Coordinates of C-alpha atoms and ligand atoms in Angstrom, one line a residue:
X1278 CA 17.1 21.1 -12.0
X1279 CA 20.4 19.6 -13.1
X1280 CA 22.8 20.9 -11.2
X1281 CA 23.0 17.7 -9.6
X1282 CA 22.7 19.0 -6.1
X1283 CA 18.8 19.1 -6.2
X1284 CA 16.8 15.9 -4.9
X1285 CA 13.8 14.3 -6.6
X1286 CA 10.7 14.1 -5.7
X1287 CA 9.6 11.3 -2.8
X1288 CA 8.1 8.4 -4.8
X1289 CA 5.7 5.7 -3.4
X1290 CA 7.6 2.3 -2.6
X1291 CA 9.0 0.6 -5.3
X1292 CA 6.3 -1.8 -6.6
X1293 CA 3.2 0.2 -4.7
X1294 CA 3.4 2.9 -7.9
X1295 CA -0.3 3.5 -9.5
X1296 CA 0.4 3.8 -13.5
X1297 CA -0.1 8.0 -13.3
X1298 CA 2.7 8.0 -10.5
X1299 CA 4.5 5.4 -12.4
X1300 CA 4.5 7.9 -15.7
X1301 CA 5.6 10.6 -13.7
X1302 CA 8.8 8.5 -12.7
X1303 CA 9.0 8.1 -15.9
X1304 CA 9.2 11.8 -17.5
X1305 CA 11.1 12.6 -14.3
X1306 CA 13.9 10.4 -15.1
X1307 CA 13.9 11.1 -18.7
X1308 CA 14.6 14.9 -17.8
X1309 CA 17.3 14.3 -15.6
X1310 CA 19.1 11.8 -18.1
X1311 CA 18.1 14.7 -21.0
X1312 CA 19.7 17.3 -18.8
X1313 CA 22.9 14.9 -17.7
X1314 CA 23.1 14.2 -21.3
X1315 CA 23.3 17.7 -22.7
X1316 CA 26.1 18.6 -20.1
X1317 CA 28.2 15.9 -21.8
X1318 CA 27.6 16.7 -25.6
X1319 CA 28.9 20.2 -24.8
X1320 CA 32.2 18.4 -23.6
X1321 CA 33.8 19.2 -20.4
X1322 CA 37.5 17.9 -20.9
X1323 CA 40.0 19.2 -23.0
X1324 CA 41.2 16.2 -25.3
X1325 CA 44.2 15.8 -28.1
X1326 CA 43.4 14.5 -31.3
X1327 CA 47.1 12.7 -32.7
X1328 CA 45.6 13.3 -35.9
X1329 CA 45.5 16.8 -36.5
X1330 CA 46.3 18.4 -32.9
X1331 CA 43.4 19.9 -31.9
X1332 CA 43.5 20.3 -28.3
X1333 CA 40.0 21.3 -26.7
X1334 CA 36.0 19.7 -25.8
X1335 CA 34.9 17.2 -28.8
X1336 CA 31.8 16.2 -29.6
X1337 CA 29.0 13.5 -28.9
X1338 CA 27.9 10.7 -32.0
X1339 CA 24.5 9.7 -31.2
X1340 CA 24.5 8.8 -27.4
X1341 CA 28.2 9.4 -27.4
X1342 CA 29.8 12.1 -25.8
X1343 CA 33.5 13.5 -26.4
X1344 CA 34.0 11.0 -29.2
X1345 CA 34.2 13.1 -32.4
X1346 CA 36.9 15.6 -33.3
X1347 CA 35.3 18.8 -33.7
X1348 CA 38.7 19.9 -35.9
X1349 CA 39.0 16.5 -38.2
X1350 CA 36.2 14.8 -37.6
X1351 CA 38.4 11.7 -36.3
X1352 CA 36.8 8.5 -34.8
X1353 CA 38.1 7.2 -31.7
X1354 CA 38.9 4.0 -34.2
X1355 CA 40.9 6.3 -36.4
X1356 CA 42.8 7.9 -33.3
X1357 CA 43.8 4.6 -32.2
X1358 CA 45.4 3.4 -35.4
X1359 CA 47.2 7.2 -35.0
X1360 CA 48.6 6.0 -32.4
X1361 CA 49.5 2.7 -33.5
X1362 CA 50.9 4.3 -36.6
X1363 CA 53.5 6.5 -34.4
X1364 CA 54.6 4.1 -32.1
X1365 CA 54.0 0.6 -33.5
X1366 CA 54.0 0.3 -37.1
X1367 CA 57.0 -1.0 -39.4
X1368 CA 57.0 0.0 -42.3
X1369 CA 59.7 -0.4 -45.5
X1370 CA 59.8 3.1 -47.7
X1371 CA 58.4 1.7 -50.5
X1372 CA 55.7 -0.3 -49.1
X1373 CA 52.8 -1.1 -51.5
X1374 CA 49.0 0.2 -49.1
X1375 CA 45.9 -1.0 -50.0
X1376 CA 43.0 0.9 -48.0
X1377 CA 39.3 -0.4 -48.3
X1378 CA 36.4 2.2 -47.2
X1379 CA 39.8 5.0 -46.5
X1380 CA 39.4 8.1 -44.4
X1381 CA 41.2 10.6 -46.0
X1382 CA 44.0 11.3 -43.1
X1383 CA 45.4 8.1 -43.9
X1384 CA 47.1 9.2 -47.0
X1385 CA 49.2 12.0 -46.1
X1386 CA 50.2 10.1 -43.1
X1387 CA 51.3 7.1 -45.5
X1388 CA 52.7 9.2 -48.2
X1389 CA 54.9 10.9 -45.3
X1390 CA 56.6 7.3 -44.6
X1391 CA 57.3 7.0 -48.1
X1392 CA 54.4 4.1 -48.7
X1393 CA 52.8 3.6 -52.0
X1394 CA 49.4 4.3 -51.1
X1395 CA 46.3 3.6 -53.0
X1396 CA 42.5 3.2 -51.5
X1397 CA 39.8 1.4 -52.6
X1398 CA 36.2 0.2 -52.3
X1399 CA 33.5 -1.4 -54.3
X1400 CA 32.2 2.1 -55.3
X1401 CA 34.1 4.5 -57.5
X1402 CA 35.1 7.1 -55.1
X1403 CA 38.3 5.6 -54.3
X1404 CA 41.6 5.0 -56.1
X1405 CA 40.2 1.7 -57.8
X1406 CA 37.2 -0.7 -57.8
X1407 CA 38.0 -3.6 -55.8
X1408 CA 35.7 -5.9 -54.2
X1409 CA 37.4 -6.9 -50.8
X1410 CA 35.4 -10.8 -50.9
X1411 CA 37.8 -11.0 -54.5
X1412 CA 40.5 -8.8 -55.1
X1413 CA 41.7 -8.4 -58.6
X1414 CA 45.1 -8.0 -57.5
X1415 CA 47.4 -10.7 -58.1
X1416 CA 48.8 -13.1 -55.1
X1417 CA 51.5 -10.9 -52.9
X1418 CA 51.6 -7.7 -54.7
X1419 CA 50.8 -5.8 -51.3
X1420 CA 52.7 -5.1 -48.3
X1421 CA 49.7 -3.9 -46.0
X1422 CA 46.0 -3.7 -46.3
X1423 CA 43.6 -1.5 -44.1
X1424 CA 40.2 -2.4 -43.4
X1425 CA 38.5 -0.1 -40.5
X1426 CA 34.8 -1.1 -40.0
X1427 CA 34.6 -3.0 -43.3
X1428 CA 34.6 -6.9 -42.1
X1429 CA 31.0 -6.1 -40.5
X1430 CA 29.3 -5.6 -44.0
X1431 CA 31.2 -8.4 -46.1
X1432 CA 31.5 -12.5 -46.2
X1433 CA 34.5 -12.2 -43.9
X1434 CA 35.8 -15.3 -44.5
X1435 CA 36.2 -14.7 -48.0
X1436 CA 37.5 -10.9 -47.5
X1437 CA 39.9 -12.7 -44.9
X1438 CA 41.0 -15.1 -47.4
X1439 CA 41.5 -12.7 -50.2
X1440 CA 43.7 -10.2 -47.9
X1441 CA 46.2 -13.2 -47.1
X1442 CA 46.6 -14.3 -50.8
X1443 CA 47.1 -10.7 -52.1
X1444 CA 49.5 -10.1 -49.2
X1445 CA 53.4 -11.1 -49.5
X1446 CA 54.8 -12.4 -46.8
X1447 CA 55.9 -10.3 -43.4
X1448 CA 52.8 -8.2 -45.1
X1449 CA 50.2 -6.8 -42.4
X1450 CA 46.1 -6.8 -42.8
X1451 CA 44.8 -3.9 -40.1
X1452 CA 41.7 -4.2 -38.7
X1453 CA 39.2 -2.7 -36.6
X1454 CA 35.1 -3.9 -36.4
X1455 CA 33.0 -3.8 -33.6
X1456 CA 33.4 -6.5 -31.3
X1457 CA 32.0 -7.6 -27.6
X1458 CA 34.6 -8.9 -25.7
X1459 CA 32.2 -10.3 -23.7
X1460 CA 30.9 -12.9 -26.2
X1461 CA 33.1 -15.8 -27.0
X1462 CA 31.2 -16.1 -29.9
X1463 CA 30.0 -13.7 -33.0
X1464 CA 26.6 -13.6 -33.3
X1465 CA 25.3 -13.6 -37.3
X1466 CA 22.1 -14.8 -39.5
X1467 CA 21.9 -14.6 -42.7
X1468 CA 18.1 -15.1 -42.5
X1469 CA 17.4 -11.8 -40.6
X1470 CA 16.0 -9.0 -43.2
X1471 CA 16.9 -5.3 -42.7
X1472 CA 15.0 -4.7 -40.0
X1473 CA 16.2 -7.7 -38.0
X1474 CA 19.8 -6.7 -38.3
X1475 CA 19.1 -2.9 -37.5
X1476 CA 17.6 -4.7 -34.4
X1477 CA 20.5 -7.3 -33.4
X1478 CA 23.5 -5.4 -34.9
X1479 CA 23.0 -1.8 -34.6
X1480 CA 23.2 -1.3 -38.3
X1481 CA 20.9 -2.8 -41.5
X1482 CA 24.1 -3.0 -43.6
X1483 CA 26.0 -4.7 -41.0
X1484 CA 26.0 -8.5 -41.2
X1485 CA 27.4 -9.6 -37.4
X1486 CA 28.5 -8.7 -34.4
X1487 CA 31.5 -10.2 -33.5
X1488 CA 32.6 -11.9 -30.3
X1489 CA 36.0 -12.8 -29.1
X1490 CA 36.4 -15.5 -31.5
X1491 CA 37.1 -12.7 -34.2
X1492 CA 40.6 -13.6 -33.6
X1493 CA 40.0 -17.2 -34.5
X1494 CA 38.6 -16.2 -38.2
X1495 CA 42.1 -14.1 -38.7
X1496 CA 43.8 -16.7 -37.7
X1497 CA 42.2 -19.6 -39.9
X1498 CA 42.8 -17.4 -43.0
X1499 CA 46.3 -17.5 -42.3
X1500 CA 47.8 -14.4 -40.0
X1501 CA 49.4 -14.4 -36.8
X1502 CA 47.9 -11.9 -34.8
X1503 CA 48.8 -8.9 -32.7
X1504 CA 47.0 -6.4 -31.1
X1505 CA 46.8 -2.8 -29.8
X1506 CA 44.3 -1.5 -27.5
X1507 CA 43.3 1.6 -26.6
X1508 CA 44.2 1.6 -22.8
X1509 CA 44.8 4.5 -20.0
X1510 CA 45.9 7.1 -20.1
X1511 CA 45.6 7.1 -24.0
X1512 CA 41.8 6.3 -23.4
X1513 CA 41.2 9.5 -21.3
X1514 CA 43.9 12.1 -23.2
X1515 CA 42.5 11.5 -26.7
X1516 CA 39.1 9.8 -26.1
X1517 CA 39.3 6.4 -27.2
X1518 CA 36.8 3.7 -26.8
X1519 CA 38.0 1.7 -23.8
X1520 CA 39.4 -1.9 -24.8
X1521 CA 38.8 -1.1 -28.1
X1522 CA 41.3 -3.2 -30.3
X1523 CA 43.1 -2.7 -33.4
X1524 CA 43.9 -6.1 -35.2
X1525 CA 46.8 -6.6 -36.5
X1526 CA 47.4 -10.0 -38.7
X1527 CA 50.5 -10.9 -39.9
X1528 CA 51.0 -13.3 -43.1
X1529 CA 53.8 -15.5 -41.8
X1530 CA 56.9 -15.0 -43.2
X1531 CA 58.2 -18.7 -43.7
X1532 CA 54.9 -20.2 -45.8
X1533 CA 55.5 -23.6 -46.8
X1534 CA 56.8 -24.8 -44.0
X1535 CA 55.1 -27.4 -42.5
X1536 CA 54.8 -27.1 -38.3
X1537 CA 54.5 -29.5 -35.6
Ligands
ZN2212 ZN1 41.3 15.9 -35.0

């Protein structure tokens, strides 16, 4: 049973199991994580979503429990840059937003600070056809570009480069990919097929996974950096991903100058 106050069964000592008593451990344990697992999906906390208010049990992703806004459909991802939105971001009336791969909250939310808002993505289901590795825009005609969970698929160096050219200065490239912490290095081969990087990164259309040194690649193309993470009690009142990180680079305001 799951109720959790149920013991299991009294298994040989560890390492004296015969293979049938070793399958039975097996489907045992399996029915216990099933039935711990179902508890979850059907959420047990209430949560807020900053997005569009809905205060109650979300849902799972996958393995995920309480992640997904039953209401919106948010991300914790997308929460977090909510939040960052409300309490962090500056933002002149008339600035010009560029958002690759958009989720469609982020317009209304834009348009509400008075930004010029326009999305776009290699396909044709955004504003315009733009392909983030060369951006037919010309040098500093924008004043902030979002990129959430597009890095991952794309030469990032190049997409990197491209954001700081078609930035103006003071202008802000926002960022969120998946990255673990616990690597000081990204891990990426080119030479892996489909296959291998469903295997190593979770995804056949993702080309990495990054480490810490993520930081280092926004800095090289020419940002300072800040960051916002998704810490307590934020994490717990409106599920976020613990740690996770928004990036924030910031195209430097005196270019030119020469330092040090
Ligand atoms: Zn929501």
């Amino acid at each position: 049973m799951a109720d959790g106050t149920v013991t299991g069964p009294r298994w040989s000592a560890p390492g004296t199991r015969d293979r049938d008593e070793i399958e039975r451990v097996r489907a045992f344990r399996a029915e216990r994580a099933i039935a711990h697992f179902t508890r979850l999906a059907h959420g047990g906390t209430d949560r807020h979503c900053p997005i569009c208010g809905y205060h109650g049990p979300f849902s799972p992703v996958r393995h995920k429990p309480e992640i997904w806004c039953p209401s919106c459909d948010s991300r914790p991802r997308h929460r977090l840059m909510k939040l960052w939105m409300d309490r962090e971001m500056a933002l002149p009336s008339d600035a010009r937003v560029l958002h690759f791969a958009a989720e469609a909250w982020v317009r209304p939310e834009m348009e509400r600070r008075g930004a010029l808002y326009e999305t776009a993505d290699i396909n044709d289901r955004f504003d315009r056809v733009l392909d983030i590795e060369a951006i037919a825009l010309p040098d500093a005609s924008r004043d902030m570009i979002i990129a959430n969970h597009v890095l991952e698929h794309v030469d990032d160096r190049a997409a990197l480069a491209e954001m700081a050219r078609v930035l103006g200065p003071g202008g802000l490239a926002v960022i969120t990919v998946p990255v673990i912490e616990g690597w000081d290095t990204t891990d990426e081969d080119p030479s892996l097929d489909a296959e291998g990087r469903r295997l190593r990164y979770g995804d056949p259309d993702h080309r990495r996974f990054y480490g810490r040194d993520l930081r280092d690649r926004i800095r090289v193309a020419g940002f300072t950096l800040s960051e916002f993470a998704a810490v307590e009690p934020d994490v717990s009142t409106h599920a976020l991903n613990r740690g996770e990180r928004l990036f924030i680079g910031v195209k430097p305001r005196d270019e030119g100058v020469t330092h040090g």
